[in-house]
Amino acid sequence: MNKVLFAFGIHNHQPVGNFDYVFEDAYQKSYLPFLEILESHPKFRITLHYSGVLLDWLEENHADFIMRLKEMVDSRQIEMMSGAHYEPILVAIPDRDKVGQIEKLTREVRRHTGYDAKGMWMAERVWEPHLPKTLREAGVTYVILDDSHFKYAGLKEEELFGYYVTEEQGETLKVFPISERLRYTIPFQMPEDTLEYLRRVAARGKNEVAVFADDGEKFGVWPGTHEHVFKNGWLEGFVSALEKEEKSIEMVHFSEALERLPPKGRVYLPAASYREMMEWALPSTATRELEEFEQRLKDDDLFESYNIYVRGGFWRNFLAKYPESNHMHKKMLYVSKKIEDSRGSLPEETRKKALDYLWAGQCNCPYWHGVFGGLYLAHLRHAIYKNLIKAENTIQNEIHRKGVQVSAFDFSGNGEEDVVIESPTLNLYLDPSAGGSLVELDYKPAATNLMDTMSRREEAYHRKLLEDFSSNASSGEVASIHDLMISKEENLQQYLKYDWYLRRGLIDHFLAPGTTLGQFADCEYLEIGDFVDNPYEYEIAKDREFDTVSLRRTGNLTADSKSIPLQVEKTLRLRQELSEIGIMYKITNLSEESVELHFGVEWNVGLLAGNAPDRYYEVGNRKLADRKLASKGKLENVKALALVDEWQNIRVDFEYEDPAKIWRFPVETVSLSEAGFERVFQSSVVFAHWQFLLNKGEQITKAFTCSISSVK
Amino acid sequence: MNKVLFAFGIHNHQPVGNFDYVFEDAYQKSYLPFLEILESHPKFRITLHYSGVLLDWLEENHADFIMRLKEMVDSRQIEMMSGAHYEPILVAIPDRDKVGQIEKLTREVRRHTGYDAKGMWMAERVWEPHLPKTLREAGVTYVILDDSHFKYAGLKEEELFGYYVTEEQGETLKVFPISERLRYTIPFQMPEDTLEYLRRVAARGKNEVAVFADDGEKFGVWPGTHEHVFKNGWLEGFVSALEKEEKSIEMVHFSEALERLPPKGRVYLPAASYREMMEWALPSTATRELEEFEQRLKDDDLFESYNIYVRGGFWRNFLAKYPESNHMHKKMLYVSKKIEDSRGSLPEETRKKALDYLWAGQCNCPYWHGVFGGLYLAHLRHAIYKNLIKAENTIQNEIHRKGVQVSAFDFSGNGEEDVVIESPTLNLYLDPSAGGSLVELDYKPAATNLMDTMSRREEAYHRKLLEDFSSNASSGEVASIHDLMISKEENLQQYLKYDWYLRRGLIDHFLAPGTTLGQFADCEYLEIGDFVDNPYEYEIAKDREFDTVSLRRTGNLTADSKSIPLQVEKTLRLRQELSEIGIMYKITNLSEESVELHFGVEWNVGLLAGNAPDRYYEVGNRKLADRKLASKGKLENVKALALVDEWQNIRVDFEYEDPAKIWRFPVETVSLSEAGFERVFQSSVVFAHWQFLLNKGEQITKAFTCSISSVK
């Protein structure tokens, strides 16, 4: 009888830094009921991947679950897959970390289940053609990728019921194509649709394998799917239906398919991921253009036949699209290099501890953004920085290095030098090429980057928010997440404001007369200076017990269509034992006339929760009506202002030599996540500003300090 | 005044193994007159790349040319670029060879011109995103790629007048986008078209750089271009016109642009090459489909707006498309690994000599095929194998290894084991998974792979040959090579025959009764056995002084819609001091009835010239009417037959224990090259066959030897 082998893979993962209740919710709604169905259907043989993050959590919180899993591995119902432990995008991390993370998860899987996993789950199926060499070095013999990867190499649907061999520098790797069709029918269509498809493959009589593999969260966590898959019995029905067809549909593990079938041939796959991600990775205008193109192809009946020749970007494009993602990425590479450079000079145990923090800081989720929250989720970014800074701290604690170290190099990978200041308690990353701004400010005792913020920028999907989506009423069917357009809040449109610069620290503004707080907060104001994002020169010096970095720009104000030359110099002063930054501005009027200036320094502080009672502003000895970190308002004559985070045990104190006017407001982004459109608090802007007249040739000085300390 | 910087790059290259007269012709028609124009226009500042292959040839043949070049480098008119010495596709070779080849050319450029080249020409602009790390290791700071690479990353035309920074694992590299528009206007349109375009870029007033870079052969070597560029004065006119606009168009070297302008930003480029190559790399059916798609987009006025989202394959797909290319590639990797493994055990000088042969054997030209001859050009493939075998010989001569070594491993990277037999004089590569056929047969004293052949397969462009292209009459304009469709011979269509298996050695055929030589030669016959390309089992043994490899398959004949089980066993026997292969076939009838068999063994011998008087057949003591290697005919009752190549000093002798019938015919492919459609002689087929009755359970034996020796 004609038969098809059916390899069924499930990938389960939760991001580093996700809330414990989210793990637990996913466990109750998906991971546990799925395993229970498996237990009651021992013939339903599948291949499972749990990311190391999730496996660690399960061990800690549901050790019994792992025992049950092991039993099914022992009975050969389940094949376990490896992966990179903390689920990084593999191409984004150094080779040594690729190997290290994979070996770690393989070890953990063996410890938990006794299974020697040979397959690897590729996070987000992000592939580049040079990977086989490193994967083989890490002991991986096969991976599972989307069939679109294969179609991009010119293979046709009917050639994809099997596995192929790919190669780099002579190292070979087996690759299975995941059927896109099955990815859409399971679990969203009736079981019969899947079976009918499998029967058709069987009828070819070619002794082939059909491959399904997808995220476990589609079975219970995605909106509506718990009802559908478990309560309404989709999975039970699917598995039972499969059992009835065991003569023509034989469930196999991927490793078995490798043993039983010869490879279909040789293949080389381009840099790709699943189709949707390749669209998201493009700049928003390009994403929209591509969507438009695809729509026109559909209208013209060309899409079906030719869509495999239509392609967007690839994962690394996210790093160019989102400077915030790039910064996190380059910080990660920098920390990785620090650890690598410490080889030999650090006890191996310490180095391993640092490595483990680093690897946790490589978890992919907040490094990119599509229709899942990702990069926009402040708590996920926060966890990345926390782990990376902990890795740095681990090395530093061992070395007991004293003093402040200032270095200049192209940290961000844009061809321009950055200035990195590292003291025992603080790290400051300055970008002279972009306004001499402060792009990262780490408070080491709390392992927190206070400058972990997001600018508001247009996303391709914002257009949809501006349209009326009342037509999207539930139609009874379980929609694929790609079709979902739910808003978690009314009138989110009003928050669609876009920034033209990056929301960080030490941003030097010159405002047009009459600029209001509202205009400024909405980024709909007139900047008359060119100091926000243009190049500054820098100078590094040592001044008695202080290390100083001076940043200077001779730029222009444009007022009444005249150009007024102006020099801004800002000097940062650090002393090793203090987590205090002294900042001195000198503004010089280089023109031949007097000029009225409205100058201010913007400082974003990212403290995660805008409306929590344990996080608030303090202003001198004045009581604030609204002291929450998300509050918006004006303050006059401020000498001292603090942002306090009792939860993280951090306070950030600003003290102004000349009493300052303060505008404060939150930066909130609007982004898509699994649950729909949502508003996310990103940072509190503190904008200290002064208005003054500067005569020709005159110089004015504005000084303040920023000190960071523990609350208690 | 608004100004544009204009960086003009030229890449000159000739393949390893190209005929000396082709080098000389290109020199006279292009390289020399181009340099003369440069000499007479010292303000025409350009960046030049000569591949190491060409530089070596120039040094040997026109040392004065290099002196003149050096003078212009000294006067800062010319910037020199580096590259990988023998112009390999960089992603196709091991990292150690990437670095070695680049360092070699950088050294050579310095020796010849005193210039310390920092830029690198990327062969065929084949890019993959992981390259920056290796390139930086090799001392490269910038490369030049097609603007299409950048558009695939979502960048728009107007953002491409400058350079970007890309990165891998923290290592950064500068990349310039070559304007596709300029690649089509220069030298094919009037100079004014280019100038008008450059003026428009200047008018943007943004202090930007426009980039042209392309093959030097477009200036003089491509059909019609010598007339156009030099005789009719296009280049003189272009340069003079540029000189007149020097206030608004300033010619700069790429290295100068890096100094004078900041980077435009950060970019990550996907695996890509120029648009056309990405189409060629796909399987032919996909190439045609993509062409069809593009045509429909043009018809619907969508192409112009959306073509950057339309994409074909990438370079590595050629390895899956052409098994011949893959085999050459895997041989190259195998030799590279041998040399790497010899580190420490070989004198460094010997290792370096072997490396240099290896690197020459990495020259990209015959590893792929588009509309240039490439892979179809037997003399270019021949040079690759010659160099690779010389590299092996260099190591072997040092080691003085005796005896025959037989090993089984996945040589070809398809997940199946191959058998590799290496004796002091011969290498045999057998593929048990594909008919147990002989896929490479190296005669080491002549450093020649006798099995270097090509199968005839359908190319996307063959359709055009079948159409009437009389309409393509010259229209006076110089056409881009992509529009050229010239046939070098009448009625080439008749040669469009396609093989369904690879044309190698030890191919076991069972022919349907009545099969004619003509049908067989055209591959339009009925194969009733399943022994040609199905799996054989293999066994390696030592039999007194002989090493033997036995290959066995139990397969089927299909005759009169019945299936007749049959076993074929072939045993190869080698003795170390002899370059003689003994081959013994045993065919066993496993069925319950007698069967009439027409069995034969096909052997392709690739000796380059089918119609040269110094290459011919010898048959026992019989005179042959047509003894040329391309001759087609039947011989009866043959005990001994030889193919003699006096030019290469090789003879291949077959001796048959039982007198055999022989069919011999040439395999000739039809492919495109710069000069149009052409027929290329690939191999001489020697098909020794026998007809006999085999009773049930009976076994028959057929034995022959193949000996290879020098003619003299």
Coordinates of N, CA and C in Angstrom, one line a residue, chain A residues 91 93-95 98 128-130 133 152-154 156 165 167-170 172 174 262-263 265-271 282-283 285-286 289-290 292-293 296-297 300 302 305-306 308-314 316-317 319-320 323 326 329-330 333 410 412-416, chain B residues 91 93-95 98 128-130 133 152-154 156 165 167-170 172 174 262-263 265-271 282-283 285-286 289-290 292-293 296-297 300 302 305-306 308-314 316-317 319-320 323 326 329-330 333 410 412-416:
Chain A
V91 N 22.8 33.5 13.1 CA 23.8 34.3 12.3 C 24.2 35.6 12.9
I93 N 25.2 36.0 16.1 CA 26.2 35.8 17.2 C 27.5 35.2 16.7
P94 N 28.6 35.5 17.5 CA 29.9 34.9 17.1 C 29.9 33.4 17.0
D95 N 30.7 32.9 16.1 CA 30.8 31.4 15.9 C 31.0 30.7 17.2
K98 N 27.9 30.4 19.0 CA 27.0 29.5 18.3 C 27.2 28.1 18.8
E128 N 21.5 31.2 6.8 CA 22.4 31.7 5.8 C 23.3 30.6 5.4
P129 N 23.8 30.7 4.1 CA 24.4 29.5 3.5 C 25.7 29.0 4.1
H130 N 26.3 29.9 5.0 CA 27.6 29.5 5.5 C 27.5 28.7 6.8
K133 N 29.0 24.6 8.4 CA 30.3 24.3 8.9 C 30.3 24.4 10.5
Y152 N 13.1 29.1 -3.1 CA 14.0 30.2 -3.6 C 15.2 29.6 -4.3
A153 N 15.5 28.3 -4.0 CA 16.7 27.7 -4.7 C 16.2 27.0 -6.0
G154 N 14.9 27.2 -6.4 CA 14.4 26.8 -7.6 C 13.7 25.4 -7.6
K156 N 10.7 22.7 -6.7 CA 9.3 22.8 -6.9 C 8.6 22.0 -5.7
V165 N 20.7 17.6 1.1 CA 22.0 17.8 1.8 C 22.6 19.2 1.3
E167 N 25.9 22.2 2.2 CA 27.3 22.1 2.4 C 28.0 23.4 2.5
E168 N 29.0 23.5 3.3 CA 29.9 24.7 3.4 C 31.3 24.3 3.6
Q169 N 32.2 24.6 2.7 CA 33.6 24.3 2.9 C 33.8 22.8 3.1
G170 N 32.9 22.0 2.5 CA 33.1 20.6 2.6 C 32.3 19.9 3.7
T172 N 28.9 18.9 5.5 CA 27.5 18.7 5.0 C 26.5 18.7 6.1
K174 N 22.1 17.9 6.8 CA 20.8 17.5 6.2 C 19.8 18.6 6.5
P262 N 16.9 7.8 1.5 CA 18.1 8.5 1.0 C 17.8 10.0 0.8
P263 N 18.8 10.9 0.8 CA 18.5 12.3 0.5 C 17.9 12.5 -0.9
G265 N 18.7 15.0 -2.7 CA 19.7 15.6 -3.6 C 20.5 16.6 -2.8
R266 N 21.1 17.5 -3.5 CA 22.0 18.5 -3.0 C 21.2 19.8 -3.1
V267 N 21.4 20.7 -2.1 CA 20.7 22.0 -2.2 C 21.5 23.1 -1.5
Y268 N 21.5 24.3 -2.1 CA 22.1 25.4 -1.4 C 21.0 26.5 -1.2
L269 N 20.8 26.8 0.1 CA 19.7 27.7 0.4 C 20.2 29.1 0.7
P270 N 19.5 30.1 0.2 CA 19.9 31.5 0.4 C 19.7 32.0 1.8
A271 N 20.1 33.2 2.1 CA 19.8 33.9 3.3 C 18.3 34.1 3.3
L282 N 12.4 44.5 6.0 CA 12.7 45.6 5.2 C 12.3 47.0 5.9
P283 N 12.9 48.1 5.4 CA 12.5 49.4 5.9 C 10.9 49.5 5.7
T285 N 8.9 51.6 4.4 CA 8.3 52.0 3.1 C 8.5 50.8 2.2
A286 N 9.6 50.1 2.2 CA 9.8 49.0 1.4 C 8.8 47.9 1.7
E289 N 5.6 48.8 0.1 CA 5.7 48.7 -1.3 C 5.6 47.2 -1.7
L290 N 6.2 46.4 -0.9 CA 6.2 44.9 -1.2 C 4.7 44.4 -1.0
E292 N 2.0 46.1 -1.3 CA 1.3 46.6 -2.5 C 1.5 45.8 -3.7
F293 N 2.8 45.4 -4.0 CA 3.2 44.6 -5.1 C 2.5 43.2 -5.0
R296 N -1.1 43.6 -5.9 CA -1.3 43.7 -7.4 C -1.1 42.4 -8.1
L297 N -0.1 41.6 -7.6 CA 0.1 40.3 -8.3 C -1.2 39.4 -8.0
D300 N -3.9 40.5 -10.3 CA -3.6 40.1 -11.7 C -3.5 38.5 -11.8
L302 N -1.3 36.6 -10.7 CA 0.1 36.2 -10.9 C 0.8 35.6 -9.7
S305 N 1.3 31.7 -9.1 CA 2.3 31.0 -10.0 C 3.7 31.5 -9.7
Y306 N 3.9 32.7 -9.3 CA 5.2 33.3 -9.3 C 5.7 33.8 -8.0
I308 N 7.2 32.7 -5.6 CA 8.5 32.3 -5.0 C 9.6 33.1 -5.6
Y309 N 9.3 33.9 -6.6 CA 10.4 34.8 -7.1 C 10.2 36.2 -6.5
V310 N 9.2 36.4 -5.6 CA 9.0 37.6 -4.9 C 9.6 37.6 -3.5
R311 N 10.4 38.5 -3.2 CA 11.2 38.3 -1.9 C 11.4 39.7 -1.3
G312 N 11.5 39.6 0.0 CA 11.8 40.8 0.8 C 13.2 40.8 1.3
G313 N 13.5 41.2 2.5 CA 14.8 41.2 3.0 C 15.3 40.0 3.7
F314 N 16.2 40.1 4.6 CA 16.7 39.0 5.4 C 17.0 39.5 6.8
R316 N 19.3 40.1 9.0 CA 20.2 41.2 9.4 C 19.7 42.6 9.0
N317 N 18.8 42.7 8.1 CA 18.3 44.0 7.8 C 17.6 44.7 9.0
L319 N 18.9 45.0 11.8 CA 19.9 45.8 12.5 C 20.1 47.2 11.8
A320 N 19.9 47.2 10.5 CA 19.9 48.5 9.8 C 18.6 49.3 10.0
P323 N 18.1 51.2 14.8 CA 19.3 51.4 15.5 C 19.3 50.9 16.9
N326 N 20.4 47.4 16.6 CA 21.8 47.4 16.3 C 22.7 47.6 17.5
H329 N 22.8 44.7 19.7 CA 23.6 43.7 19.0 C 25.1 44.0 19.1
K330 N 25.5 45.2 19.0 CA 26.9 45.5 19.0 C 27.4 45.5 20.5
L333 N 28.0 41.8 21.0 CA 29.3 41.4 20.4 C 30.5 41.9 21.2
D410 N 35.0 52.2 16.7 CA 33.7 52.1 16.0 C 32.9 51.0 16.7
S412 N 29.6 50.9 17.1 CA 28.2 50.6 16.6 C 28.3 50.0 15.1
G413 N 29.5 50.0 14.6 CA 29.6 49.4 13.2 C 29.0 50.2 12.2
N414 N 29.2 51.6 12.3 CA 28.7 52.4 11.2 C 29.8 53.2 10.6
G415 N 31.1 52.8 10.9 CA 32.2 53.4 10.3 C 32.7 54.7 11.0
E416 N 32.0 55.0 12.1 CA 32.4 56.3 12.8 C 32.8 55.9 14.2
Chain B
V91 N 32.9 32.8 -1.9 CA 32.1 32.0 -1.0 C 32.3 30.5 -1.3
I93 N 35.2 28.9 -1.7 CA 36.5 28.3 -1.3 C 36.7 28.4 0.2
P94 N 37.5 27.5 0.8 CA 37.7 27.6 2.2 C 38.3 28.9 2.7
D95 N 38.0 29.3 3.9 CA 38.4 30.6 4.5 C 39.9 30.7 4.4
K98 N 40.7 31.8 1.0 CA 40.2 33.2 0.7 C 41.3 34.1 1.1
E128 N 28.1 37.1 0.0 CA 27.2 36.6 1.1 C 27.5 37.3 2.4
P129 N 26.5 37.4 3.3 CA 26.7 38.4 4.4 C 27.7 38.1 5.4
H130 N 28.3 36.9 5.4 CA 29.3 36.5 6.4 C 30.7 36.9 6.0
K133 N 34.1 39.4 7.9 CA 35.1 38.9 8.9 C 36.4 38.4 8.2
Y152 N 18.0 45.2 -2.6 CA 17.4 44.1 -2.0 C 17.3 44.3 -0.5
A153 N 18.2 45.1 0.0 CA 18.1 45.4 1.5 C 17.1 46.6 1.8
G154 N 16.4 47.0 0.7 CA 15.4 48.0 1.0 C 15.8 49.4 0.7
K156 N 16.8 52.7 -1.5 CA 16.3 53.3 -2.7 C 17.4 53.9 -3.5
V165 N 28.5 50.8 5.5 CA 29.3 50.0 6.3 C 28.5 48.7 6.6
E167 N 28.9 44.5 8.3 CA 29.5 43.9 9.5 C 29.2 42.5 9.6
E168 N 30.2 41.7 10.1 CA 30.0 40.3 10.5 C 30.8 40.0 11.8
Q169 N 30.1 39.6 12.8 CA 30.7 39.3 14.1 C 31.6 40.4 14.6
G170 N 31.1 41.7 14.3 CA 31.9 42.8 14.8 C 32.9 43.4 13.9
T172 N 33.9 45.2 10.5 CA 33.2 46.0 9.6 C 34.0 46.2 8.3
K174 N 33.6 48.4 4.3 CA 32.9 49.5 3.6 C 32.5 48.9 2.2
P262 N 31.7 60.8 4.8 CA 31.3 59.8 5.8 C 30.5 58.7 5.2
P263 N 30.4 57.6 5.8 CA 29.5 56.6 5.3 C 28.1 57.0 5.3
G265 N 25.6 55.1 6.0 CA 24.9 54.3 7.0 C 25.4 52.9 7.1
R266 N 24.5 52.1 7.7 CA 24.8 50.7 8.0 C 24.0 49.9 7.0
V267 N 24.5 48.8 6.5 CA 23.7 48.0 5.6 C 24.1 46.6 5.7
Y268 N 23.1 45.7 5.5 CA 23.4 44.3 5.5 C 22.9 43.7 4.2
L269 N 23.7 43.1 3.4 CA 23.4 42.7 2.0 C 23.2 41.2 2.0
P270 N 22.2 40.8 1.3 CA 21.9 39.3 1.2 C 22.8 38.6 0.3
A271 N 22.7 37.3 0.2 CA 23.5 36.5 -0.7 C 23.0 36.9 -2.1
L282 N 19.5 29.5 -11.2 CA 18.3 28.7 -11.0 C 18.3 27.5 -11.9
P283 N 17.6 26.4 -11.6 CA 17.4 25.3 -12.5 C 16.7 25.9 -13.8
T285 N 14.2 25.3 -15.7 CA 12.8 25.5 -15.7 C 12.4 26.8 -14.9
A286 N 13.1 26.9 -13.8 CA 12.9 28.1 -13.0 C 13.3 29.4 -13.6
E289 N 10.7 30.3 -16.0 CA 9.6 30.7 -15.3 C 9.8 32.2 -14.9
L290 N 11.0 32.4 -14.4 CA 11.3 33.8 -13.9 C 11.3 34.8 -15.1
E292 N 9.6 34.5 -17.7 CA 8.2 34.7 -18.1 C 7.5 35.6 -17.1
F293 N 7.8 35.5 -15.9 CA 7.2 36.4 -14.8 C 7.6 37.8 -15.1
R296 N 5.8 39.3 -17.9 CA 4.4 39.6 -17.6 C 4.4 40.9 -16.8
L297 N 5.4 41.1 -15.9 CA 5.4 42.3 -15.1 C 5.6 43.5 -16.0
D300 N 2.5 44.3 -17.7 CA 1.5 44.9 -16.9 C 2.1 46.2 -16.2
L302 N 4.4 46.7 -14.2 CA 4.8 46.6 -12.8 C 6.3 46.4 -12.6
S305 N 8.5 49.5 -11.3 CA 8.3 49.9 -9.9 C 8.7 48.8 -8.9
Y306 N 8.6 47.6 -9.2 CA 8.7 46.5 -8.2 C 9.8 45.5 -8.5
I308 N 12.8 45.2 -7.8 CA 13.8 44.9 -6.8 C 13.3 43.8 -5.8
Y309 N 12.0 43.5 -5.9 CA 11.4 42.5 -5.1 C 11.3 41.1 -5.8
V310 N 11.8 41.2 -7.1 CA 11.8 40.0 -7.9 C 13.2 39.4 -7.9
R311 N 13.4 38.2 -7.6 CA 14.7 37.7 -7.4 C 14.8 36.2 -7.8
G312 N 16.0 35.8 -8.3 CA 16.3 34.5 -8.7 C 17.1 33.8 -7.6
G313 N 18.1 33.0 -8.0 CA 18.8 32.2 -7.0 C 20.1 33.0 -6.6
F314 N 21.1 32.2 -6.1 CA 22.4 32.8 -5.8 C 23.4 31.8 -6.2
R316 N 25.7 29.7 -5.2 CA 25.9 28.3 -4.9 C 24.9 27.4 -5.6
N317 N 23.7 27.9 -6.0 CA 22.8 27.1 -6.7 C 23.4 26.4 -8.0
L319 N 26.0 24.8 -8.1 CA 26.6 23.6 -7.7 C 25.5 22.5 -7.6
A320 N 24.3 22.9 -7.4 CA 23.2 21.9 -7.4 C 22.7 21.7 -8.8
P323 N 25.9 19.0 -11.8 CA 26.8 18.0 -11.0 C 28.2 18.1 -11.4
N326 N 29.7 20.8 -9.4 CA 29.8 20.3 -8.0 C 31.0 19.4 -7.8
H329 N 34.1 21.3 -7.8 CA 34.1 22.1 -6.5 C 34.5 21.1 -5.3
K330 N 34.0 19.9 -5.3 CA 34.3 19.1 -4.2 C 35.7 18.5 -4.3
L333 N 37.8 21.2 -2.9 CA 37.8 21.2 -1.4 C 38.6 20.1 -0.9
D410 N 31.7 10.6 1.9 CA 30.8 11.5 1.1 C 31.6 12.5 0.4
S412 N 31.1 13.9 -2.6 CA 30.4 14.8 -3.4 C 29.4 15.7 -2.7
G413 N 29.3 15.4 -1.4 CA 28.4 16.3 -0.6 C 26.9 16.1 -0.9
N414 N 26.5 14.8 -1.2 CA 25.1 14.6 -1.4 C 24.6 13.6 -0.3
G415 N 25.3 13.4 0.7 CA 24.9 12.5 1.8 C 25.1 11.1 1.6
E416 N 25.7 10.7 0.4 CA 25.9 9.3 0.1 C 27.4 9.1 0.0

